Amino acid sequence: MRARVEIAVTGIVQGVGFRPFIYRLATRHGLVGFVRNMGDAGVQVVVEGDKRTIEKFIDSLRPEQPPLSRIDEIKVSWKPTTVEFTIFQVVPSETTGLGLSSVVPPDLALCDDCLREMLDPSDRRHNYPFITCVNCGPRFTIIEGLPYDRPRTSMKAFPLCTNCLHEYQDPPDRRYHAEPTCCPVCGPRMELYDRDEHRIDVADPFRETACLLDEGSIVAIKGIGGIHIASKTTDDEVLARLRGASNRPQQPFAIMSKNLETIRTFAEVNEAEAELLTSYRRPILVLKRSPNYMLSDLVAPGLDSVGVMLPYSGIHHLILRHGSDPAYVMTSANVPGLPMLVDNSEAKVKLRGAVDFFLLHNRLIVNRCDDSVVKLIDGKSAFLRRSRGYVPEPIKLSFRSERSVLAVGAELNASAAILVGDRCFVSQYIGNTTKVETLEYMRAAAERLMRLLNLKGVDVVAHDLHPNYATTRVASRMAKELGAKTFAAQHHHAHLCSLMVEHGLEKLVGIAADGVGYGSDGTIWGGEVMVAGLSSFERVGGLMSQRMPGGDLATRFPARMVAGILWQHLGREELERVLEEFCASGFKRGKRETSIVLRQLERDLNVFRTSSCGRVLDAVACLLGVCDERTYEGEPAIKLEAAASKGVTREVKLEPVIKKVDGMKIVDTSQLLADIISALRARAPRRHIAAAAQRVIARGLASIAIDTASSRGVGVVGGSGGVFYNWAITAAVRKEIEKAGLQFVQHELLPPGDGGISTGQAVVAARQHD
């Protein structure tokens, strides 16, 4: 019996070879009709033919779909036959939508087929870095609007030549409807410039760039989602110059190496890490240094790890194949705290004096996108930054909201998120929104994401509870423009909600541990145990609230936190001796500054209260001589983790002390620091003290969570917040929770840190307004 069916397919189905797949599948089944992209990133298929054959065709969609696609929903509508088709074809896209939620794919690493052609001297795309096909290349970073077709990408500036057009229109070809396809005749070009912006006329700019890097030059390289700064990794002098020029005295640099074999010469790589490194997503992966590590210590000062990625674009492959260094620094070209540079002219101005050469191309980057950063924590992937290769893939929710929500995140390491129906779409990494330029970037990224989702407005704009965050103020302005309500979500509740939606949970006992979050009582929280649902929470315990003399100065100079934590525990004279003995270098103006801090504590002037776990870790790092000044986010705690990795916890007897304060169970962190001082005076090795101190915090918080879960009848405990980037703390918490017969969950799809906050904000807002 002849039949006709209209099929709407949503998910990641545009830009991943889905239309060519449908063409081949329909032709194989002898069906007629058409396939086209739709304006909401979905795909519409209309076929006529034998009904049983059509049913087989539909049944084949999921199992045979292209490897980079993801079908979320297939909606089938049987219709009367019209006999209007004689063949099956790909027809022009439709700007209207299917009324279903879908999304464009992330940027994809260069595939093996394109790499082989690029390196083949007989191929017409030999040495051409912008080679691509339906299985690889830029997507999110070039798209301007939907449906995903070349005229709505930055490739519209490069009309296809005759040969490329033939491939683009040829169904069996790998470049059939590959929107970014191009070649040396019709596509973008790369050019090399010196520091004075004079073009350097060379036959092979990639070989020349590799030579310049090996000679010790610093080069700005425009890639897929932004501009990187590159240098050698084996020369202290070059790296010291780069650190000075980029104003990054201690922050670890990301590096790129040409293959896994080379990475294994300086870092340890297990099977799971190798799989991540070589995936089409190609994140930066934080790896342990190997015993034969030969790169400069200035790549990642004071750390036992290094952030490494493999080449993901033709540009990187062509440079690294000519280079002699085992790896090259490939760090974002931006002033600290500001967005990654993407514009050629701006780069030449802002990087003048910082780099020696510029390797730039003339393709517009529509959506800047930093490299993603991943670390395996206790066997699970944890995002330090979720961006290129993953964005804008949505997080699937276990509920469907009737309200659409835009969430603007917290303050540092921010992202934006849009919740529609049963999906939450998270933006690329935004960064430090205390900077005006970054705040504008956040706003622009959110608005562009709304356009990609075909949203004219939202019902709610969610933000952090902190009244002084710039994102709180911008949320109010955006809500007015969109005719939406605003909603303030408590920081740590948002952390735990982002964790719950990852695991499809409605309730858990959560440990929210980080550096800072505005509490419902107006103090700074950051070491909390909560009973949390998706719309409400109860704070039941955590770390002891401590004094924070000088406010933000205490986050930069952790010696101040040592003074604040020990203020009530020790007498003034003993505290002065401790600060002189263990923290003198932490007071940059010497004893005069120490006296000022102690007077502040005495008078309780400019002294804030915080239960932050991050500040306790900072104080421990300072006491142990690991770090006395924070020059980048999380530095003292990260360096403490590195120091502790060489230690053995049982070598130093430190135990958590838990007290009842105002009806809540509290871990006494003053006692922890006092015990550390005793261990130091007993000449215990500092690496063992560091390991034992981390374990005390983990066991203390886990103990409160276990007691709470048992008394409330909750079977799941979870951990969220930046402290859960710490492998040892996460593993120790998990061990305690599972030993008590409870399930422990941690982040795998979203960052444990503030990059996941926007999702949590959106979820709380949606549930409270539904």
PDB file of C-alpha atoms in Angstrom, residues 7-18 36-44 61-62 65-75 98-106 139 143 146-148 280-281 390-396 400 422-423 425 452-453:
ATOM      1  CA  ILE A   7       8.857  13.289   9.775  1.00  0.00           C
ATOM      2  CA  ALA A   8      10.273  15.944  12.114  1.00  0.00           C
ATOM      3  CA  VAL A   9      13.673  15.054  13.573  1.00  0.00           C
ATOM      4  CA  THR A  10      15.245  17.082  16.369  1.00  0.00           C
ATOM      5  CA  GLY A  11      18.480  16.914  18.313  1.00  0.00           C
ATOM      6  CA  ILE A  12      21.887  17.547  16.791  1.00  0.00           C
ATOM      7  CA  VAL A  13      20.912  17.018  13.170  1.00  0.00           C
ATOM      8  CA  GLN A  14      22.164  20.078  11.304  1.00  0.00           C
ATOM      9  CA  GLY A  15      25.821  20.357  10.317  1.00  0.00           C
ATOM     10  CA  VAL A  16      26.630  16.693  10.997  1.00  0.00           C
ATOM     11  CA  GLY A  17      25.879  15.113   7.599  1.00  0.00           C
ATOM     12  CA  PHE A  18      22.279  14.293   8.471  1.00  0.00           C
ATOM     13  CA  ARG A  36      15.460  19.969   4.381  1.00  0.00           C
ATOM     14  CA  ASN A  37      16.851  21.897   7.325  1.00  0.00           C
ATOM     15  CA  MET A  38      14.405  23.927   9.356  1.00  0.00           C
ATOM     16  CA  GLY A  39      14.714  27.261  11.110  1.00  0.00           C
ATOM     17  CA  ASP A  40      14.823  25.780  14.622  1.00  0.00           C
ATOM     18  CA  ALA A  41      17.813  23.492  13.845  1.00  0.00           C
ATOM     19  CA  GLY A  42      15.609  20.469  13.188  1.00  0.00           C
ATOM     20  CA  VAL A  43      15.260  18.456   9.969  1.00  0.00           C
ATOM     21  CA  GLN A  44      12.047  17.773   8.066  1.00  0.00           C
ATOM     22  CA  LEU A  61      16.988   6.401  11.491  1.00  0.00           C
ATOM     23  CA  ARG A  62      18.361   5.930  15.012  1.00  0.00           C
ATOM     24  CA  GLN A  65      22.381   7.930  12.034  1.00  0.00           C
ATOM     25  CA  PRO A  66      25.735   9.675  11.388  1.00  0.00           C
ATOM     26  CA  PRO A  67      28.236   9.230  14.238  1.00  0.00           C
ATOM     27  CA  LEU A  68      28.279  12.933  15.147  1.00  0.00           C
ATOM     28  CA  SER A  69      24.498  13.392  15.159  1.00  0.00           C
ATOM     29  CA  ARG A  70      22.144  12.863  18.073  1.00  0.00           C
ATOM     30  CA  ILE A  71      18.441  12.244  17.552  1.00  0.00           C
ATOM     31  CA  ASP A  72      16.397  13.462  20.500  1.00  0.00           C
ATOM     32  CA  GLU A  73      12.923  13.113  19.033  1.00  0.00           C
ATOM     33  CA  ILE A  74      11.262  11.745  15.909  1.00  0.00           C
ATOM     34  CA  LYS A  75       7.734  12.976  15.275  1.00  0.00           C
ATOM     35  CA  LEU A  98       9.057  22.544  13.470  1.00  0.00           C
ATOM     36  CA  GLY A  99       7.916  23.817  16.839  1.00  0.00           C
ATOM     37  CA  LEU A 100      10.393  21.495  18.540  1.00  0.00           C
ATOM     38  CA  SER A 101      13.634  22.291  20.343  1.00  0.00           C
ATOM     39  CA  SER A 102      16.874  21.440  18.561  1.00  0.00           C
ATOM     40  CA  VAL A 103      20.414  22.817  18.328  1.00  0.00           C
ATOM     41  CA  VAL A 104      23.408  23.245  16.051  1.00  0.00           C
ATOM     42  CA  PRO A 105      26.430  21.033  16.730  1.00  0.00           C
ATOM     43  CA  PRO A 106      29.634  22.138  18.411  1.00  0.00           C
ATOM     44  CA  ARG A 139      30.069  24.820  13.294  1.00  0.00           C
ATOM     45  CA  ILE A 143      27.015  30.250  12.548  1.00  0.00           C
ATOM     46  CA  LEU A 146      19.264  29.136  11.491  1.00  0.00           C
ATOM     47  CA  PRO A 147      18.697  27.029   9.564  1.00  0.00           C
ATOM     48  CA  TYR A 148      22.364  26.038   9.299  1.00  0.00           C
ATOM     49  CA  TYR A 280      36.387  14.856  18.095  1.00  0.00           C
ATOM     50  CA  ARG A 281      35.856  17.290  20.983  1.00  0.00           C
ATOM     51  CA  TYR A 390      30.667  20.787  23.692  1.00  0.00           C
ATOM     52  CA  VAL A 391      28.733  24.051  23.303  1.00  0.00           C
ATOM     53  CA  PRO A 392      25.868  24.491  22.504  1.00  0.00           C
ATOM     54  CA  GLU A 393      24.804  20.886  23.230  1.00  0.00           C
ATOM     55  CA  PRO A 394      21.983  20.991  25.813  1.00  0.00           C
ATOM     56  CA  ILE A 395      21.593  19.255  29.156  1.00  0.00           C
ATOM     57  CA  LYS A 396      18.513  17.001  29.069  1.00  0.00           C
ATOM     58  CA  ARG A 400       9.498  19.769  31.278  1.00  0.00           C
ATOM     59  CA  ASP A 422      13.021  19.796  28.970  1.00  0.00           C
ATOM     60  CA  ARG A 423      16.429  21.100  27.904  1.00  0.00           C
ATOM     61  CA  PHE A 425      21.331  25.149  26.748  1.00  0.00           C
ATOM     62  CA  LEU A 452      19.835  30.216  17.707  1.00  0.00           C
ATOM     63  CA  LEU A 453      16.927  28.800  19.707  1.00  0.00           C
TER      64      LEU A 453
END
